[in-house]
């Protein structure tokens, strides 16, 4: 099986590298960027069409398009939802570079400024399936928790994507766990996409242009995680004029500055935000400093900073520089000698060089560095304790795209990454030197990949995208490798009906070490090693799409099945910190998930939005191993993110030119959880513990056999555009959980005591909810 | 591990307090799976002490809080020399330890490090629990010292440092307790730890500035066998998982077979100091 696949890979590479002289005569290629006329940001997914020939091209993730046409006169239609379409006449006599700027259509009542990528027609025609495209403009209109616009939470409203709990931004895609998502920020990996234990994402909406989420049918240029790719592109800044924008919200403020470096040659954008919980909590602490038995509230804030610059070196070369720095900071200083400082965050940088060899061939080469770290410093009188962990990557990647004619678009590229896994650095000591403990566990890893793919229009009805990715990983003397075939196809049954299918195999060589049900900042990344094999998955999906009611609606139904091997978990009581033999704590199992996703979307008109319904199953199995009984005694179990039914309804309505109304509704089946079925009393040894009747010890039955109550929530929003003297501004009102549903966050068992005797008389189950109805208002401005 | 546990507990506690403050908690009915009731044994043998054992049974979590006294359980302790000793069913309260027991032996136990004991517990329903425990070597306390801060009056407090030498050849597990005035009350400090990062070195454990002048402190160092240490960990993890959405439920790692509970031989060293 593997040799033929390798042959295909090499053939594809050869196709890219070999000249294809026979097809160039009397056909020329048009290339360039499609940008927003407002801020000159690129518009991935925008299209250039030639209606007379029934052909066209779509801008890629960098905003570039390539379209090969016969020589002669053509009428081009350039369009993108939310922008005014343009028509251009062109006499094509040679290969040519031509870029377009589309004015926004925000003042046209007929087209609401909301939307996803490309037109529904394009979604129908592309062989790529299982992908969701989201723009910041779309997310900003939707109601949000505390008014904080969050792209990842908006993605959770798409079919096939589950959240990890009330209010959290973790993504669980088609039965994959939260660590199986590849987060890319301008091609650099982001290891922890969360602030505040997952309640907010690290992606500042003011700096982000768009997000693509791939749930399956992964293009060959992506790899490294099993379940999804979240490809975030930052805005590039306005190359013509300076502007300042920002917002004031309930819990944070944002400020963005952008403008030309050299007019029409280069631009920059810098954007920052910071929460101000700590400003209030410090005041509260100050007011209560003389209150007896008052426990000060710990300081907490997060901040992040994004910057991006681009510069045209010439007609064929352009540089893009991206930087991100974010930190969560948590501090507690008590008057009785106990100090606790905890900080964590990502630092990311990338430099991309775009070079156009010819109108048919261009290349993007990116060098990037990323680091996620946390550090804890703890001091109690004369004792001090510190713990830190990090992962650092230095990576280089190059991606070629070659469009020899209007039937083929070849892509090929390579990546190489050097990882440094700082698994744990621990230091504990006392001032007098009588205690001094240290531990430092580090591993190096090297990861590389090579890929090639072809997007091939076989006939007017059949379009294929197939490719192969070869990956390898080395840690010390341990080597791993894998072939990852990728394929997707679209067959047009009628002009308004498409059938699609895809297959993808994925390898994941890095693993998140966590024994928590949710992502915590102290989770650490760990390399594949001799006793920790790479994770692997295969996914098949098939779907059908219908364009309905004159192209206003797209109805898509997709069915998927995913197999996963070497899924990781950890033995009970595992020592996950500063453990030089962490390999021994891993448990390995298999997983499988399957489901059906129904998706109806509307992108034009005053009322837009979507309805998604997912019916899905996700299961895991960890057999007895390594001296343990496995997990759940080797029986199949549902992970906590398994949900049988998931319904989302999102509606955006432009009432007037200045007033947008939005609403979203979510219904999800109850989450599996484990509740103690039994209990026993433990007195403990002489001088410790309770007598009978004290705190019982819970006995847990099979894992995740209890289901919490279903989750449902309605959010409402209003965006009202103000009329300031300068620039533009709006007020965004949000009501999170509008009908104040007490959704279950978790359930615990509590003692019931007799008030007179303080004796425990019985026990009860208590359900805890996290967020009641939360109204918020945010003021946004730009001038 | 400590940090993660601390973090998870802090978050869990914050959520509980926050939810309680905002009226975001409510009683619910849950339908728990029926699990068969198991015998629970708790037996800590100590050299020079008459063996005592407590037998109870697991109950459905939401059942009544009143414990059921099991009257049909026979307990046999096998000594290192093979001699069997029946522990009599004679429920009572040990006045010294303030612990309830259901079965008691007749003679004080003779035990030396390396001695292995066997426990056999059976009831009339056919439930049968067995266990084996070997007495760990004694690890003596090398040093117990204290130091006052430079404050005066009620603010003048002392910390306590305890030091002992960890054997290099073995993986070792410890529990250190510090009691004030009497060992019959709950401890001021209770640490459990292993020697994973400190194997073969002098180990130092200390407190914050918390003791006043003339406090009488009893410092006890237990050298634990690994099964008992793992049992304690699993009990802690299981308790922590109830009410904390970030914690994974943990199975109890009993040191006995056929039921739930612990059977171990305690090996301890104790110092009494008066902080001056």
Short mmCIF file of N, CA and C in Angstrom, two decimals, chain A residues 197 298 330 340 342 376 380-383 385 387 426 432 434-435 437 439 515-518 520 522 572-579 674-692 695-701 703 706 742 745-749 760-770 772, chain B residues 1 3-4 7-8 10-11 15-16 19 23-28 30 32-33 40 42 44 46 54 58-65 93 96-100 159 161 163 175 177 179 183 185-187 190 194 196-198 204 206-209 222 228 231 233 235 237-239 241-243 245-246 248-253 260 266:
data_model
loop_
_atom_site.label_atom_id
_atom_site.label_comp_id
_atom_site.label_asym_id
_atom_site.label_seq_id
_atom_site.Cartn_x
_atom_site.Cartn_y
_atom_site.Cartn_z
N UNK A 197 -8.22 30.21 31.78
CA UNK A 197 -8.67 28.82 31.86
C UNK A 197 -9.70 28.48 30.78
N UNK A 298 -7.31 37.66 44.85
CA UNK A 298 -6.06 37.65 44.07
C UNK A 298 -6.16 38.59 42.87
N UNK A 330 -1.48 36.10 37.37
CA UNK A 330 -2.28 35.83 38.56
C UNK A 330 -1.35 36.00 39.76
N UNK A 340 2.10 34.09 45.98
CA UNK A 340 1.89 33.14 44.91
C UNK A 340 1.79 33.93 43.60
N UNK A 342 1.74 33.52 39.38
CA UNK A 342 1.52 32.52 38.35
C UNK A 342 1.28 33.28 37.05
N UNK A 376 5.43 29.39 37.88
CA UNK A 376 4.78 29.56 39.18
C UNK A 376 5.87 29.82 40.21
N UNK A 380 6.50 30.93 51.01
CA UNK A 380 5.83 30.88 52.31
C UNK A 380 6.90 31.02 53.37
N UNK A 381 6.94 32.20 53.99
CA UNK A 381 7.97 32.50 54.97
C UNK A 381 9.35 32.20 54.41
N UNK A 382 10.07 31.25 55.03
CA UNK A 382 11.45 31.03 54.59
C UNK A 382 11.56 30.04 53.44
N UNK A 383 10.41 29.46 53.00
CA UNK A 383 10.46 28.47 51.93
C UNK A 383 10.05 29.09 50.59
N UNK A 385 9.36 28.10 46.34
CA UNK A 385 9.11 27.01 45.41
C UNK A 385 8.85 27.63 44.05
N UNK A 387 8.17 26.57 39.76
CA UNK A 387 7.94 25.53 38.77
C UNK A 387 7.68 26.21 37.44
N UNK A 426 11.77 22.46 38.22
CA UNK A 426 11.27 22.65 39.58
C UNK A 426 12.41 23.04 40.50
N UNK A 432 17.66 29.21 54.61
CA UNK A 432 18.88 28.80 55.32
C UNK A 432 19.65 27.71 54.57
N UNK A 434 18.88 24.70 54.08
CA UNK A 434 18.69 23.32 54.55
C UNK A 434 17.83 22.50 53.59
N UNK A 435 17.06 23.17 52.77
CA UNK A 435 16.25 22.47 51.78
C UNK A 435 16.62 23.00 50.41
N UNK A 437 15.94 21.43 46.53
CA UNK A 437 15.54 20.36 45.60
C UNK A 437 15.42 20.97 44.22
N UNK A 439 14.91 19.99 39.85
CA UNK A 439 14.67 18.99 38.82
C UNK A 439 14.45 19.73 37.51
N UNK A 515 -4.37 15.68 33.19
CA UNK A 515 -5.31 14.72 33.78
C UNK A 515 -6.56 15.44 34.24
N UNK A 516 -6.78 16.55 33.57
CA UNK A 516 -7.94 17.36 33.94
C UNK A 516 -8.98 17.24 32.85
N UNK A 517 -10.23 17.43 33.23
CA UNK A 517 -11.29 17.40 32.24
C UNK A 517 -11.26 18.62 31.34
N UNK A 518 -10.56 19.65 31.73
CA UNK A 518 -10.51 20.87 30.93
C UNK A 518 -9.06 21.29 30.74
N UNK A 520 -5.93 23.35 31.28
CA UNK A 520 -5.39 24.23 32.29
C UNK A 520 -4.05 24.77 31.80
N UNK A 522 -1.36 24.74 33.19
CA UNK A 522 -0.24 23.90 33.62
C UNK A 522 -0.14 22.62 32.80
N UNK A 572 -4.45 6.62 36.95
CA UNK A 572 -4.90 7.31 38.15
C UNK A 572 -3.70 7.64 39.03
N UNK A 573 -3.69 8.83 39.57
CA UNK A 573 -2.62 9.21 40.47
C UNK A 573 -1.30 9.44 39.77
N UNK A 574 -1.33 9.67 38.45
CA UNK A 574 -0.09 9.85 37.69
C UNK A 574 0.68 11.07 38.19
N UNK A 575 2.00 10.94 38.23
CA UNK A 575 2.86 12.07 38.58
C UNK A 575 3.19 12.80 37.30
N UNK A 576 2.54 13.91 37.06
CA UNK A 576 2.70 14.59 35.77
C UNK A 576 3.68 15.75 35.84
N UNK A 577 4.16 16.08 37.03
CA UNK A 577 5.05 17.22 37.14
C UNK A 577 6.46 16.78 37.50
N UNK A 578 7.40 17.37 36.79
CA UNK A 578 8.82 17.13 37.07
C UNK A 578 9.10 15.65 37.20
N UNK A 579 8.55 14.89 36.32
CA UNK A 579 8.73 13.44 36.36
C UNK A 579 9.65 13.04 35.21
N UNK A 674 -19.04 11.60 35.46
CA UNK A 674 -18.95 10.48 36.40
C UNK A 674 -19.36 10.97 37.78
N UNK A 675 -20.36 10.33 38.33
CA UNK A 675 -20.78 10.66 39.69
C UNK A 675 -20.50 9.46 40.59
N UNK A 676 -20.16 9.71 41.83
CA UNK A 676 -19.90 8.58 42.72
C UNK A 676 -21.19 7.82 43.01
N UNK A 677 -21.14 6.53 42.82
CA UNK A 677 -22.33 5.73 43.09
C UNK A 677 -22.38 5.33 44.55
N UNK A 678 -21.21 5.11 45.12
CA UNK A 678 -21.17 4.66 46.51
C UNK A 678 -20.22 5.51 47.33
N UNK A 679 -20.17 5.20 48.62
CA UNK A 679 -19.26 5.90 49.52
C UNK A 679 -18.89 4.97 50.66
N UNK A 680 -17.80 5.31 51.33
CA UNK A 680 -17.47 4.63 52.57
C UNK A 680 -16.79 5.62 53.50
N UNK A 681 -16.78 5.26 54.76
CA UNK A 681 -16.16 6.14 55.75
C UNK A 681 -14.73 5.67 56.01
N UNK A 682 -13.86 6.61 56.20
CA UNK A 682 -12.47 6.29 56.52
C UNK A 682 -12.07 7.13 57.73
N UNK A 683 -11.61 6.44 58.78
CA UNK A 683 -11.25 7.17 60.00
C UNK A 683 -9.82 7.70 59.95
N UNK A 684 -8.96 7.00 59.19
CA UNK A 684 -7.54 7.36 59.09
C UNK A 684 -6.80 6.92 60.36
N UNK A 685 -5.50 7.24 60.37
CA UNK A 685 -4.68 6.77 61.50
C UNK A 685 -4.86 7.67 62.70
N UNK A 686 -4.30 7.21 63.77
CA UNK A 686 -4.29 7.94 65.03
C UNK A 686 -3.81 9.39 64.78
N UNK A 687 -4.62 10.34 65.17
CA UNK A 687 -4.19 11.73 65.04
C UNK A 687 -4.52 12.35 63.70
N UNK A 688 -5.39 11.73 62.93
CA UNK A 688 -5.77 12.30 61.63
C UNK A 688 -7.15 11.84 61.27
N UNK A 689 -7.78 12.58 60.37
CA UNK A 689 -9.03 12.12 59.77
C UNK A 689 -10.24 12.26 60.67
N UNK A 690 -11.30 11.60 60.20
CA UNK A 690 -12.61 11.73 60.85
C UNK A 690 -13.02 10.42 61.49
N UNK A 691 -13.95 10.53 62.41
CA UNK A 691 -14.63 9.33 62.86
C UNK A 691 -15.72 9.01 61.85
N UNK A 692 -16.37 7.90 62.06
CA UNK A 692 -17.49 7.56 61.18
C UNK A 692 -18.50 8.70 61.18
N UNK A 695 -16.32 13.16 56.54
CA UNK A 695 -16.26 13.31 55.09
C UNK A 695 -16.12 11.95 54.42
N UNK A 696 -17.11 11.50 53.66
CA UNK A 696 -17.03 10.16 53.10
C UNK A 696 -16.08 10.11 51.90
N UNK A 697 -15.63 8.91 51.58
CA UNK A 697 -14.80 8.71 50.40
C UNK A 697 -15.71 8.23 49.27
N UNK A 698 -15.73 8.95 48.14
CA UNK A 698 -16.61 8.54 47.05
C UNK A 698 -16.05 7.33 46.30
N UNK A 699 -16.94 6.49 45.83
CA UNK A 699 -16.55 5.36 44.98
C UNK A 699 -17.17 5.60 43.61
N UNK A 700 -16.31 5.69 42.63
CA UNK A 700 -16.79 6.00 41.28
C UNK A 700 -17.03 4.72 40.49
N UNK A 701 -18.17 4.64 39.83
CA UNK A 701 -18.45 3.45 39.01
C UNK A 701 -17.78 3.62 37.65
N UNK A 703 -16.80 4.93 33.99
CA UNK A 703 -16.57 6.33 33.66
C UNK A 703 -17.70 6.92 32.79
N UNK A 706 -23.18 8.87 33.73
CA UNK A 706 -24.30 9.76 34.04
C UNK A 706 -24.30 10.93 33.05
N UNK A 742 -30.63 27.83 33.88
CA UNK A 742 -29.59 27.32 34.77
C UNK A 742 -28.98 26.06 34.15
N UNK A 745 -23.25 22.93 34.96
CA UNK A 745 -21.80 23.00 34.75
C UNK A 745 -21.15 21.74 35.34
N UNK A 746 -21.56 21.41 36.54
CA UNK A 746 -21.18 20.12 37.12
C UNK A 746 -22.11 19.80 38.27
N UNK A 747 -22.05 18.56 38.71
CA UNK A 747 -22.90 18.09 39.81
C UNK A 747 -21.98 17.55 40.90
N UNK A 748 -22.30 17.85 42.13
CA UNK A 748 -21.52 17.27 43.22
C UNK A 748 -22.47 16.83 44.32
N UNK A 749 -21.94 16.04 45.25
CA UNK A 749 -22.74 15.54 46.36
C UNK A 749 -22.33 16.25 47.64
N UNK A 760 -24.33 14.87 60.40
CA UNK A 760 -24.74 14.59 59.02
C UNK A 760 -25.93 13.65 59.06
N UNK A 761 -27.01 14.05 58.41
CA UNK A 761 -28.21 13.21 58.40
C UNK A 761 -28.44 12.53 57.06
N UNK A 762 -28.03 13.18 55.99
CA UNK A 762 -28.23 12.59 54.66
C UNK A 762 -27.32 13.30 53.67
N UNK A 763 -27.45 12.87 52.43
CA UNK A 763 -26.64 13.48 51.36
C UNK A 763 -27.58 13.91 50.23
N UNK A 764 -27.13 14.89 49.46
CA UNK A 764 -27.95 15.39 48.36
C UNK A 764 -27.06 15.71 47.16
N UNK A 765 -27.68 15.69 45.98
CA UNK A 765 -26.96 16.04 44.75
C UNK A 765 -27.25 17.50 44.44
N UNK A 766 -26.21 18.23 44.13
CA UNK A 766 -26.35 19.65 43.82
C UNK A 766 -25.81 19.92 42.42
N UNK A 767 -26.58 20.67 41.66
CA UNK A 767 -26.12 21.06 40.33
C UNK A 767 -25.64 22.51 40.38
N UNK A 768 -24.46 22.72 39.82
CA UNK A 768 -23.87 24.06 39.81
C UNK A 768 -23.94 24.61 38.38
N UNK A 769 -24.42 25.84 38.25
CA UNK A 769 -24.41 26.53 36.97
C UNK A 769 -23.38 27.65 37.02
N UNK A 770 -22.95 28.07 35.86
CA UNK A 770 -21.87 29.05 35.85
C UNK A 770 -22.37 30.46 35.56
N UNK A 772 -25.53 33.08 34.80
CA UNK A 772 -26.96 33.42 34.66
C UNK A 772 -27.10 34.34 33.45
N UNK B 1 2.51 17.94 40.57
CA UNK B 1 1.20 17.40 40.93
C UNK B 1 0.54 18.28 41.96
N UNK B 3 0.99 21.38 42.45
CA UNK B 3 0.57 22.65 41.89
C UNK B 3 -0.74 22.48 41.13
N UNK B 4 -0.81 21.42 40.32
CA UNK B 4 -2.03 21.19 39.55
C UNK B 4 -3.21 20.96 40.49
N UNK B 7 -4.18 24.19 42.02
CA UNK B 7 -4.85 25.03 41.03
C UNK B 7 -6.29 24.55 40.82
N UNK B 8 -6.42 23.23 40.65
CA UNK B 8 -7.75 22.69 40.40
C UNK B 8 -8.66 22.93 41.60
N UNK B 10 -8.36 25.31 43.80
CA UNK B 10 -8.66 26.73 43.92
C UNK B 10 -9.78 27.11 42.95
N UNK B 11 -9.65 26.63 41.71
CA UNK B 11 -10.68 26.96 40.72
C UNK B 11 -12.01 26.35 41.14
N UNK B 15 -15.39 28.35 41.99
CA UNK B 15 -16.64 28.13 41.26
C UNK B 15 -17.78 27.84 42.22
N UNK B 16 -17.50 26.98 43.21
CA UNK B 16 -18.54 26.63 44.17
C UNK B 16 -19.00 27.85 44.96
N UNK B 19 -20.79 30.26 42.61
CA UNK B 19 -22.11 29.76 42.25
C UNK B 19 -23.07 29.87 43.43
N UNK B 23 -26.57 32.31 43.61
CA UNK B 23 -27.74 31.45 43.57
C UNK B 23 -27.75 30.59 42.31
N UNK B 24 -26.62 30.03 41.98
CA UNK B 24 -26.50 29.21 40.77
C UNK B 24 -26.40 27.73 41.12
N UNK B 25 -26.84 27.37 42.33
CA UNK B 25 -26.85 25.96 42.70
C UNK B 25 -28.28 25.54 43.00
N UNK B 26 -28.56 24.30 42.72
CA UNK B 26 -29.88 23.79 43.10
C UNK B 26 -29.78 22.27 43.34
N UNK B 27 -30.71 21.78 44.17
CA UNK B 27 -30.78 20.33 44.39
C UNK B 27 -31.38 19.68 43.16
N UNK B 28 -30.86 18.52 42.81
CA UNK B 28 -31.44 17.78 41.69
C UNK B 28 -31.59 16.31 42.09
N UNK B 30 -30.88 12.55 41.05
CA UNK B 30 -30.03 11.79 40.14
C UNK B 30 -30.34 10.30 40.31
N UNK B 32 -28.64 7.03 40.26
CA UNK B 32 -27.31 6.43 40.29
C UNK B 32 -27.40 4.93 40.03
N UNK B 33 -26.40 4.38 39.36
CA UNK B 33 -26.41 2.93 39.14
C UNK B 33 -26.25 2.19 40.47
N UNK B 40 -15.62 -2.94 53.86
CA UNK B 40 -14.57 -1.92 53.99
C UNK B 40 -13.79 -2.24 55.27
N UNK B 42 -10.42 -1.31 57.78
CA UNK B 42 -9.43 -0.29 58.11
C UNK B 42 -8.64 -0.82 59.29
N UNK B 44 -4.70 -0.55 61.05
CA UNK B 44 -3.33 -0.03 61.12
C UNK B 44 -2.62 -0.73 62.29
N UNK B 46 0.31 -1.57 64.84
CA UNK B 46 1.43 -0.80 65.42
C UNK B 46 2.11 -1.67 66.45
N UNK B 54 -11.54 -1.91 62.01
CA UNK B 54 -12.91 -1.42 61.80
C UNK B 54 -13.44 -2.01 60.51
N UNK B 58 -19.56 -0.47 52.02
CA UNK B 58 -19.88 0.65 51.15
C UNK B 58 -21.40 0.76 51.03
N UNK B 59 -21.85 1.99 50.87
CA UNK B 59 -23.30 2.21 50.75
C UNK B 59 -23.57 3.10 49.54
N UNK B 60 -24.80 3.04 49.01
CA UNK B 60 -25.15 4.00 47.95
C UNK B 60 -24.94 5.42 48.46
N UNK B 61 -24.41 6.28 47.59
CA UNK B 61 -23.99 7.60 48.08
C UNK B 61 -25.14 8.37 48.72
N UNK B 62 -26.31 8.27 48.13
CA UNK B 62 -27.41 9.10 48.61
C UNK B 62 -28.29 8.37 49.64
N UNK B 63 -27.78 7.27 50.19
CA UNK B 63 -28.54 6.57 51.23
C UNK B 63 -28.39 7.32 52.54
N UNK B 64 -29.10 6.85 53.54
CA UNK B 64 -29.05 7.51 54.85
C UNK B 64 -27.62 7.55 55.39
N UNK B 65 -27.37 8.56 56.20
CA UNK B 65 -26.02 8.74 56.71
C UNK B 65 -25.70 7.81 57.87
N UNK B 93 -14.88 2.42 71.43
CA UNK B 93 -14.15 3.63 71.09
C UNK B 93 -12.81 3.62 71.81
N UNK B 96 -7.81 6.66 73.65
CA UNK B 96 -6.57 7.37 73.32
C UNK B 96 -6.63 7.95 71.90
N UNK B 97 -7.01 7.09 70.96
CA UNK B 97 -6.97 7.54 69.56
C UNK B 97 -8.27 8.21 69.14
N UNK B 98 -9.32 8.04 69.93
CA UNK B 98 -10.65 8.59 69.58
C UNK B 98 -11.17 7.98 68.28
N UNK B 99 -10.78 6.73 68.02
CA UNK B 99 -11.24 6.02 66.82
C UNK B 99 -12.18 4.88 67.23
N UNK B 100 -13.17 4.67 66.37
CA UNK B 100 -14.10 3.57 66.61
C UNK B 100 -13.53 2.31 66.01
N UNK B 159 8.85 28.76 63.23
CA UNK B 159 8.64 27.65 62.30
C UNK B 159 9.39 26.43 62.81
N UNK B 161 11.47 22.90 61.61
CA UNK B 161 12.10 22.14 60.54
C UNK B 161 12.38 20.73 61.03
N UNK B 163 14.23 17.00 59.87
CA UNK B 163 15.15 16.45 58.89
C UNK B 163 15.32 14.95 59.14
N UNK B 175 4.95 9.95 55.77
CA UNK B 175 3.88 10.84 56.24
C UNK B 175 4.40 11.51 57.50
N UNK B 177 3.46 14.14 60.57
CA UNK B 177 2.38 14.86 61.25
C UNK B 177 2.96 15.69 62.38
N UNK B 179 1.50 17.56 65.71
CA UNK B 179 0.36 17.81 66.60
C UNK B 179 0.77 18.80 67.67
N UNK B 183 -1.81 14.11 70.70
CA UNK B 183 -1.93 13.45 69.41
C UNK B 183 -3.37 13.00 69.14
N UNK B 185 -5.91 14.88 69.03
CA UNK B 185 -6.64 15.87 68.23
C UNK B 185 -6.09 15.88 66.82
N UNK B 186 -6.81 16.53 65.93
CA UNK B 186 -6.34 16.56 64.55
C UNK B 186 -5.02 17.32 64.48
N UNK B 187 -4.24 16.98 63.47
CA UNK B 187 -2.88 17.52 63.41
C UNK B 187 -2.86 18.95 62.91
N UNK B 190 0.05 17.88 58.15
CA UNK B 190 0.01 16.48 57.76
C UNK B 190 0.50 16.40 56.31
N UNK B 194 6.90 11.39 48.65
CA UNK B 194 7.80 10.30 48.27
C UNK B 194 9.18 10.88 48.04
N UNK B 196 10.94 10.71 45.21
CA UNK B 196 11.23 10.68 43.77
C UNK B 196 12.31 11.70 43.40
N UNK B 197 12.26 12.87 43.98
CA UNK B 197 13.23 13.91 43.62
C UNK B 197 14.38 14.01 44.61
N UNK B 198 14.31 13.23 45.69
CA UNK B 198 15.30 13.42 46.76
C UNK B 198 15.89 12.11 47.24
N UNK B 204 14.17 17.48 54.17
CA UNK B 204 13.80 18.54 55.11
C UNK B 204 12.35 18.93 54.87
N UNK B 206 9.26 21.48 56.54
CA UNK B 206 9.10 22.56 57.49
C UNK B 206 7.73 23.18 57.43
N UNK B 207 7.48 24.03 58.39
CA UNK B 207 6.20 24.74 58.45
C UNK B 207 6.45 26.22 58.23
N UNK B 208 5.39 26.97 58.17
CA UNK B 208 5.50 28.43 58.16
C UNK B 208 5.65 28.90 59.61
N UNK B 209 5.79 30.20 59.80
CA UNK B 209 5.83 30.75 61.16
C UNK B 209 4.41 30.64 61.73
N UNK B 222 6.14 8.85 59.80
CA UNK B 222 5.78 7.48 59.41
C UNK B 222 6.53 7.13 58.14
N UNK B 228 0.04 1.60 50.89
CA UNK B 228 -0.69 2.52 51.77
C UNK B 228 -0.58 3.95 51.25
N UNK B 231 -2.87 4.27 48.38
CA UNK B 231 -4.25 4.31 48.88
C UNK B 231 -4.59 5.73 49.36
N UNK B 233 -3.24 8.51 48.46
CA UNK B 233 -3.34 9.38 47.29
C UNK B 233 -4.70 9.23 46.61
N UNK B 235 -7.51 8.15 47.81
CA UNK B 235 -8.60 8.69 48.64
C UNK B 235 -8.66 10.21 48.48
N UNK B 237 -7.55 11.95 45.91
CA UNK B 237 -8.01 12.26 44.54
C UNK B 237 -9.53 12.06 44.42
N UNK B 238 -10.03 10.99 45.00
CA UNK B 238 -11.46 10.71 44.89
C UNK B 238 -12.28 11.78 45.60
N UNK B 239 -11.83 12.17 46.79
CA UNK B 239 -12.57 13.22 47.51
C UNK B 239 -12.51 14.54 46.74
N UNK B 241 -12.33 14.97 43.61
CA UNK B 241 -13.09 14.95 42.36
C UNK B 241 -14.57 15.24 42.58
N UNK B 242 -15.04 15.08 43.81
CA UNK B 242 -16.44 15.39 44.10
C UNK B 242 -16.58 16.89 44.32
N UNK B 243 -17.12 17.57 43.33
CA UNK B 243 -17.30 19.01 43.48
C UNK B 243 -16.27 19.81 42.74
N UNK B 245 -15.03 20.36 38.80
CA UNK B 245 -15.19 19.96 37.40
C UNK B 245 -13.87 19.75 36.68
N UNK B 246 -12.77 20.20 37.27
CA UNK B 246 -11.48 20.04 36.61
C UNK B 246 -10.76 18.76 37.00
N UNK B 248 -10.27 14.64 37.53
CA UNK B 248 -10.73 13.36 36.99
C UNK B 248 -11.14 12.46 38.16
N UNK B 249 -12.27 11.77 38.04
CA UNK B 249 -12.61 10.81 39.10
C UNK B 249 -11.52 9.73 39.21
N UNK B 250 -11.17 9.39 40.43
CA UNK B 250 -10.10 8.41 40.62
C UNK B 250 -10.66 7.19 41.35
N UNK B 251 -10.20 6.03 40.92
CA UNK B 251 -10.59 4.79 41.60
C UNK B 251 -9.79 4.65 42.89
N UNK B 252 -10.42 4.05 43.88
CA UNK B 252 -9.72 3.81 45.15
C UNK B 252 -8.75 2.65 44.98
N UNK B 253 -7.51 2.88 45.35
CA UNK B 253 -6.49 1.82 45.22
C UNK B 253 -6.30 1.18 46.61
N UNK B 260 -12.78 -3.12 49.96
CA UNK B 260 -12.20 -1.79 49.94
C UNK B 260 -11.51 -1.55 51.27
N UNK B 266 2.31 0.22 60.67
CA UNK B 266 2.91 1.55 60.77
C UNK B 266 4.28 1.46 61.43
#
